[in-house]
């Protein structure tokens, strides 16, 4: 049997409890019963005079369900099965032709390449913290895409197939997402990076990596682009090949 208690000291009502929660005007507590809101047809719901925002009823005829009065209109609360799954947009980049990456002799990165949609541009000095597309107008360096809405970067997939000599030593190929607010100066998007690794004395024809553990916000109107670069303990040996990458953004 439910216990009805009115706590006048706090102007609260507890049903099934003598200690209503401090944040609740009405606290209904039960371990084997639910709460039934008023049940009515669509015509009866519409006939309610001056319904206040926050009013909740259950409609018994089609479309059945809970209806909430919000912003001076009735809103049907969808069931989980009716809520569409989060959609993911795939943004793809590909070099179109082989790119060239040139590591430093000291085993660090030096010149990389930007890839776009079946095009690319090389001799990008990745040692600089930013890439300025205005200073390189004559080389068609602007291969960025623009974000139409706010989103979250969830996945990065990368692929590189060798077309030239494969370095015999250890090789790291770095794939990074760069972003810009003004469309001119691009910086690395923090955390948006993949490293493809080749061990010494191995000669794969391609390298690929997929990561789906990112959770990086990207804002609408951000411009995004992909930059490939490499480091090798073989020194300053060109690394040539076809490059591609894709971003999964929710």
mmCIF file of C-alpha atoms in Angstrom:
data_model
loop_
_atom_site.group_PDB
_atom_site.id
_atom_site.type_symbol
_atom_site.label_atom_id
_atom_site.label_comp_id
_atom_site.label_asym_id
_atom_site.label_seq_id
_atom_site.Cartn_x
_atom_site.Cartn_y
_atom_site.Cartn_z
ATOM 1 C CA UNK A 1 0.000 0.000 0.000
ATOM 2 C CA UNK A 2 1.306 3.422 -0.884
ATOM 3 C CA UNK A 3 1.875 5.901 1.900
ATOM 4 C CA UNK A 4 0.728 9.443 1.198
ATOM 5 C CA UNK A 5 2.654 12.016 3.171
ATOM 6 C CA UNK A 6 2.429 15.783 2.912
ATOM 7 C CA UNK A 7 5.454 17.546 4.349
ATOM 8 C CA UNK A 8 4.089 20.988 5.149
ATOM 9 C CA UNK A 9 7.387 22.277 6.531
ATOM 10 C CA UNK A 10 8.947 22.224 3.101
ATOM 11 C CA UNK A 11 5.737 22.475 1.070
ATOM 12 C CA UNK A 12 6.584 19.133 -0.538
ATOM 13 C CA UNK A 13 4.519 16.040 -1.273
ATOM 14 C CA UNK A 14 5.899 12.537 -0.876
ATOM 15 C CA UNK A 15 4.002 9.483 -2.116
ATOM 16 C CA UNK A 16 5.462 6.226 -0.888
ATOM 17 C CA UNK A 17 8.137 8.064 1.065
ATOM 18 C CA UNK A 18 8.336 10.169 4.208
ATOM 19 C CA UNK A 19 11.454 11.937 2.945
ATOM 20 C CA UNK A 20 10.793 13.516 -0.440
ATOM 21 C CA UNK A 21 13.925 14.605 -2.238
ATOM 22 C CA UNK A 22 14.814 18.234 -1.471
ATOM 23 C CA UNK A 23 14.788 19.118 -5.171
ATOM 24 C CA UNK A 24 11.275 17.728 -5.781
ATOM 25 C CA UNK A 25 7.906 19.314 -5.113
ATOM 26 C CA UNK A 26 6.358 15.870 -5.693
ATOM 27 C CA UNK A 27 8.343 12.679 -5.029
ATOM 28 C CA UNK A 28 6.668 9.379 -5.968
ATOM 29 C CA UNK A 29 8.545 6.316 -4.695
ATOM 30 C CA UNK A 30 7.709 2.688 -5.492
ATOM 31 C CA UNK A 31 9.598 -0.497 -6.282
ATOM 32 C CA UNK A 32 6.762 -2.283 -8.109
ATOM 33 C CA UNK A 33 4.465 0.389 -9.561
ATOM 34 C CA UNK A 34 4.791 3.130 -12.132
ATOM 35 C CA UNK A 35 3.390 6.604 -12.658
ATOM 36 C CA UNK A 36 0.344 6.953 -14.917
ATOM 37 C CA UNK A 37 -0.186 10.427 -16.340
ATOM 38 C CA UNK A 38 -3.641 11.516 -17.508
ATOM 39 C CA UNK A 39 -4.786 9.438 -20.506
ATOM 40 C CA UNK A 40 -6.915 10.935 -23.263
ATOM 41 C CA UNK A 41 -7.597 11.002 -26.984
ATOM 42 C CA UNK A 42 -6.056 13.465 -29.403
ATOM 43 C CA UNK A 43 -9.253 15.544 -29.486
ATOM 44 C CA UNK A 44 -9.354 15.672 -25.694
ATOM 45 C CA UNK A 45 -5.724 16.760 -25.522
ATOM 46 C CA UNK A 46 -6.271 19.503 -28.080
ATOM 47 C CA UNK A 47 -9.358 20.660 -26.155
ATOM 48 C CA UNK A 48 -7.376 21.417 -22.982
ATOM 49 C CA UNK A 49 -7.816 25.126 -22.356
ATOM 50 C CA UNK A 50 -4.696 27.278 -21.976
ATOM 51 C CA UNK A 51 -2.260 24.363 -21.510
ATOM 52 C CA UNK A 52 0.891 25.431 -19.708
ATOM 53 C CA UNK A 53 4.398 24.528 -20.842
ATOM 54 C CA UNK A 54 5.503 21.365 -19.034
ATOM 55 C CA UNK A 55 2.067 19.728 -19.115
ATOM 56 C CA UNK A 56 2.343 15.979 -19.756
ATOM 57 C CA UNK A 57 -0.384 13.605 -20.987
ATOM 58 C CA UNK A 58 -0.596 10.185 -22.638
ATOM 59 C CA UNK A 59 -2.532 10.047 -25.917
ATOM 60 C CA UNK A 60 -4.471 6.813 -26.378
ATOM 61 C CA UNK A 61 -5.254 7.063 -30.111
ATOM 62 C CA UNK A 62 -2.823 7.201 -33.010
ATOM 63 C CA UNK A 63 -0.160 8.318 -32.817
ATOM 64 C CA UNK A 64 -0.106 7.065 -29.255
ATOM 65 C CA UNK A 65 2.511 8.195 -26.775
ATOM 66 C CA UNK A 66 3.522 10.793 -24.254
ATOM 67 C CA UNK A 67 2.933 14.406 -25.260
ATOM 68 C CA UNK A 68 4.698 17.323 -23.637
ATOM 69 C CA UNK A 69 3.619 20.934 -23.883
ATOM 70 C CA UNK A 70 6.701 22.898 -24.872
ATOM 71 C CA UNK A 71 7.087 26.409 -26.291
ATOM 72 C CA UNK A 72 3.312 26.709 -26.636
ATOM 73 C CA UNK A 73 2.995 23.561 -28.719
ATOM 74 C CA UNK A 74 2.473 19.850 -28.119
ATOM 75 C CA UNK A 75 5.545 17.682 -28.697
ATOM 76 C CA UNK A 76 5.326 13.898 -28.951
ATOM 77 C CA UNK A 77 8.160 12.175 -27.083
ATOM 78 C CA UNK A 78 9.605 9.613 -29.497
ATOM 79 C CA UNK A 79 10.464 6.099 -28.447
ATOM 80 C CA UNK A 80 14.070 4.902 -28.692
ATOM 81 C CA UNK A 81 13.304 2.914 -31.819
ATOM 82 C CA UNK A 82 12.084 6.043 -33.573
ATOM 83 C CA UNK A 83 15.168 8.104 -32.831
ATOM 84 C CA UNK A 84 17.558 7.924 -35.798
ATOM 85 C CA UNK A 85 21.050 6.659 -35.096
ATOM 86 C CA UNK A 86 23.814 9.226 -35.139
ATOM 87 C CA UNK A 87 24.944 9.718 -38.688
ATOM 88 C CA UNK A 88 28.600 9.870 -39.650
ATOM 89 C CA UNK A 89 29.970 11.912 -42.511
ATOM 90 C CA UNK A 90 32.994 10.553 -44.357
ATOM 91 C CA UNK A 91 35.467 13.096 -45.734
ATOM 92 C CA UNK A 92 37.925 11.472 -48.146
ATOM 93 C CA UNK A 93 41.301 12.720 -49.372
ATOM 94 C CA UNK A 94 43.519 11.169 -52.051
ATOM 95 C CA UNK A 95 46.716 12.319 -53.725
ATOM 96 C CA UNK A 96 45.750 11.305 -57.264
ATOM 97 C CA UNK A 97 49.428 11.063 -58.194
ATOM 98 C CA UNK A 98 52.372 9.883 -56.091
ATOM 99 C CA UNK A 99 53.533 12.306 -53.422
ATOM 100 C CA UNK A 100 57.078 12.786 -52.173
ATOM 101 C CA UNK A 101 58.091 13.029 -48.511
ATOM 102 C CA UNK A 102 61.669 13.955 -47.604
ATOM 103 C CA UNK A 103 62.899 13.269 -44.062
ATOM 104 C CA UNK A 104 65.885 15.035 -42.506
ATOM 105 C CA UNK A 105 69.214 13.230 -42.290
ATOM 106 C CA UNK A 106 68.894 13.365 -38.504
ATOM 107 C CA UNK A 107 65.869 11.073 -38.609
ATOM 108 C CA UNK A 108 63.203 13.743 -38.173
ATOM 109 C CA UNK A 109 60.546 15.102 -40.498
ATOM 110 C CA UNK A 110 61.238 17.824 -43.028
ATOM 111 C CA UNK A 111 59.247 18.109 -46.262
ATOM 112 C CA UNK A 112 55.765 16.624 -46.508
ATOM 113 C CA UNK A 113 52.775 16.840 -48.843
ATOM 114 C CA UNK A 114 49.220 18.090 -48.628
ATOM 115 C CA UNK A 115 46.655 15.813 -50.261
ATOM 116 C CA UNK A 116 43.222 16.867 -51.470
ATOM 117 C CA UNK A 117 40.702 15.379 -53.883
ATOM 118 C CA UNK A 118 42.839 13.527 -56.442
ATOM 119 C CA UNK A 119 45.515 16.186 -56.147
ATOM 120 C CA UNK A 120 48.405 17.121 -53.917
ATOM 121 C CA UNK A 121 51.229 19.578 -53.390
ATOM 122 C CA UNK A 122 54.669 18.827 -51.979
ATOM 123 C CA UNK A 123 57.627 20.570 -50.386
ATOM 124 C CA UNK A 124 55.593 21.502 -47.316
ATOM 125 C CA UNK A 125 57.989 22.189 -44.447
ATOM 126 C CA UNK A 126 56.252 20.427 -41.561
ATOM 127 C CA UNK A 127 58.836 21.713 -39.092
ATOM 128 C CA UNK A 128 56.921 24.997 -39.114
ATOM 129 C CA UNK A 129 54.024 25.095 -36.622
ATOM 130 C CA UNK A 130 51.635 26.462 -39.257
ATOM 131 C CA UNK A 131 51.090 26.270 -43.009
ATOM 132 C CA UNK A 132 50.347 29.607 -44.686
ATOM 133 C CA UNK A 133 48.580 29.145 -48.007
ATOM 134 C CA UNK A 134 48.901 32.814 -49.014
ATOM 135 C CA UNK A 135 52.697 32.623 -49.078
ATOM 136 C CA UNK A 136 52.476 29.729 -51.577
ATOM 137 C CA UNK A 137 49.742 31.012 -53.903
ATOM 138 C CA UNK A 138 51.518 29.880 -57.046
ATOM 139 C CA UNK A 139 51.644 26.219 -56.013
ATOM 140 C CA UNK A 140 47.902 25.543 -55.618
ATOM 141 C CA UNK A 141 48.383 24.701 -51.955
ATOM 142 C CA UNK A 142 44.768 25.180 -50.853
ATOM 143 C CA UNK A 143 43.290 21.667 -50.671
ATOM 144 C CA UNK A 144 41.131 22.230 -47.586
ATOM 145 C CA UNK A 145 37.489 21.305 -47.044
ATOM 146 C CA UNK A 146 35.092 23.334 -44.919
ATOM 147 C CA UNK A 147 32.967 21.981 -42.066
ATOM 148 C CA UNK A 148 29.280 22.866 -42.634
ATOM 149 C CA UNK A 149 28.221 22.154 -39.015
ATOM 150 C CA UNK A 150 29.707 21.478 -35.602
ATOM 151 C CA UNK A 151 30.835 17.861 -35.272
ATOM 152 C CA UNK A 152 33.163 15.425 -33.557
ATOM 153 C CA UNK A 153 36.052 13.669 -35.296
ATOM 154 C CA UNK A 154 35.718 9.960 -34.437
ATOM 155 C CA UNK A 155 37.708 7.992 -37.034
ATOM 156 C CA UNK A 156 40.811 8.402 -39.162
ATOM 157 C CA UNK A 157 41.838 5.860 -41.811
ATOM 158 C CA UNK A 158 45.090 6.192 -43.758
ATOM 159 C CA UNK A 159 46.774 4.350 -46.640
ATOM 160 C CA UNK A 160 50.115 4.719 -48.407
ATOM 161 C CA UNK A 161 51.442 2.564 -51.273
ATOM 162 C CA UNK A 162 55.083 2.847 -52.296
ATOM 163 C CA UNK A 163 55.984 3.717 -55.883
ATOM 164 C CA UNK A 164 59.693 4.324 -55.317
ATOM 165 C CA UNK A 165 62.495 2.753 -53.325
ATOM 166 C CA UNK A 166 61.464 1.579 -49.878
ATOM 167 C CA UNK A 167 63.875 2.713 -47.143
ATOM 168 C CA UNK A 168 65.627 -0.245 -45.543
ATOM 169 C CA UNK A 169 65.588 1.275 -42.064
ATOM 170 C CA UNK A 170 62.798 2.166 -39.687
ATOM 171 C CA UNK A 171 60.209 4.419 -41.284
ATOM 172 C CA UNK A 172 57.411 6.469 -39.748
ATOM 173 C CA UNK A 173 54.754 8.060 -41.929
ATOM 174 C CA UNK A 174 52.768 10.761 -40.140
ATOM 175 C CA UNK A 175 49.259 11.703 -41.198
ATOM 176 C CA UNK A 176 47.890 14.818 -39.530
ATOM 177 C CA UNK A 177 44.744 16.884 -39.744
ATOM 178 C CA UNK A 178 45.340 20.613 -40.019
ATOM 179 C CA UNK A 179 42.641 23.203 -39.398
ATOM 180 C CA UNK A 180 42.130 26.892 -40.041
ATOM 181 C CA UNK A 181 39.632 29.480 -38.889
ATOM 182 C CA UNK A 182 40.587 32.232 -41.336
ATOM 183 C CA UNK A 183 41.258 29.905 -44.288
ATOM 184 C CA UNK A 184 44.833 31.189 -44.587
ATOM 185 C CA UNK A 185 46.900 29.937 -41.669
ATOM 186 C CA UNK A 186 46.580 26.211 -40.903
ATOM 187 C CA UNK A 187 47.713 24.571 -37.652
ATOM 188 C CA UNK A 188 47.690 20.972 -36.472
ATOM 189 C CA UNK A 189 44.377 19.906 -34.974
ATOM 190 C CA UNK A 190 45.463 18.737 -31.492
ATOM 191 C CA UNK A 191 45.357 14.958 -31.177
ATOM 192 C CA UNK A 192 44.283 14.341 -34.789
ATOM 193 C CA UNK A 193 47.292 12.317 -35.896
ATOM 194 C CA UNK A 194 48.104 8.797 -37.064
ATOM 195 C CA UNK A 195 51.566 7.237 -37.363
ATOM 196 C CA UNK A 196 52.137 4.337 -39.760
ATOM 197 C CA UNK A 197 55.309 2.432 -38.862
ATOM 198 C CA UNK A 198 57.645 0.171 -40.854
ATOM 199 C CA UNK A 199 60.415 -1.758 -39.148
ATOM 200 C CA UNK A 200 63.966 -1.996 -40.471
ATOM 201 C CA UNK A 201 64.685 -4.616 -43.150
ATOM 202 C CA UNK A 202 61.014 -5.020 -44.048
ATOM 203 C CA UNK A 203 59.723 -4.022 -47.471
ATOM 204 C CA UNK A 204 55.913 -3.789 -47.544
ATOM 205 C CA UNK A 205 54.286 -2.558 -50.718
ATOM 206 C CA UNK A 206 51.832 -0.488 -48.695
ATOM 207 C CA UNK A 207 51.063 0.727 -45.174
ATOM 208 C CA UNK A 208 47.641 1.379 -43.659
ATOM 209 C CA UNK A 209 46.089 2.236 -40.303
ATOM 210 C CA UNK A 210 42.590 2.730 -38.916
ATOM 211 C CA UNK A 211 41.780 4.337 -35.588
ATOM 212 C CA UNK A 212 38.287 4.845 -34.199
ATOM 213 C CA UNK A 213 39.124 6.121 -30.724
ATOM 214 C CA UNK A 214 39.163 9.848 -31.450
ATOM 215 C CA UNK A 215 36.774 12.296 -29.821
ATOM 216 C CA UNK A 216 37.932 15.671 -31.132
ATOM 217 C CA UNK A 217 35.459 18.559 -31.589
ATOM 218 C CA UNK A 218 35.548 20.288 -34.959
ATOM 219 C CA UNK A 219 33.530 23.451 -35.333
ATOM 220 C CA UNK A 220 31.411 24.582 -38.218
ATOM 221 C CA UNK A 221 33.334 26.788 -40.675
ATOM 222 C CA UNK A 222 36.642 25.128 -39.742
ATOM 223 C CA UNK A 223 38.699 24.372 -42.842
ATOM 224 C CA UNK A 224 40.406 20.970 -42.680
ATOM 225 C CA UNK A 225 43.229 19.448 -44.707
ATOM 226 C CA UNK A 226 45.500 16.387 -44.532
ATOM 227 C CA UNK A 227 49.299 16.473 -44.488
ATOM 228 C CA UNK A 228 51.582 13.438 -44.963
ATOM 229 C CA UNK A 229 55.211 13.494 -43.792
ATOM 230 C CA UNK A 230 57.885 10.957 -42.871
ATOM 231 C CA UNK A 231 60.927 10.291 -40.716
ATOM 232 C CA UNK A 232 63.524 7.577 -41.276
ATOM 233 C CA UNK A 233 66.805 6.500 -39.729
ATOM 234 C CA UNK A 234 68.056 5.990 -43.302
ATOM 235 C CA UNK A 235 68.545 9.736 -43.488
ATOM 236 C CA UNK A 236 67.458 12.006 -46.318
ATOM 237 C CA UNK A 237 65.906 9.428 -48.628
ATOM 238 C CA UNK A 238 62.825 10.343 -50.647
ATOM 239 C CA UNK A 239 59.671 8.399 -49.802
ATOM 240 C CA UNK A 240 57.347 8.297 -52.820
ATOM 241 C CA UNK A 241 53.893 6.813 -53.193
ATOM 242 C CA UNK A 242 50.143 7.214 -53.457
ATOM 243 C CA UNK A 243 48.505 8.606 -50.319
ATOM 244 C CA UNK A 244 44.922 8.625 -49.114
ATOM 245 C CA UNK A 245 43.026 9.256 -45.904
ATOM 246 C CA UNK A 246 39.468 9.593 -44.688
ATOM 247 C CA UNK A 247 37.877 11.247 -41.668
ATOM 248 C CA UNK A 248 34.743 10.007 -39.913
ATOM 249 C CA UNK A 249 32.867 12.934 -38.348
ATOM 250 C CA UNK A 250 29.630 12.718 -36.352
#
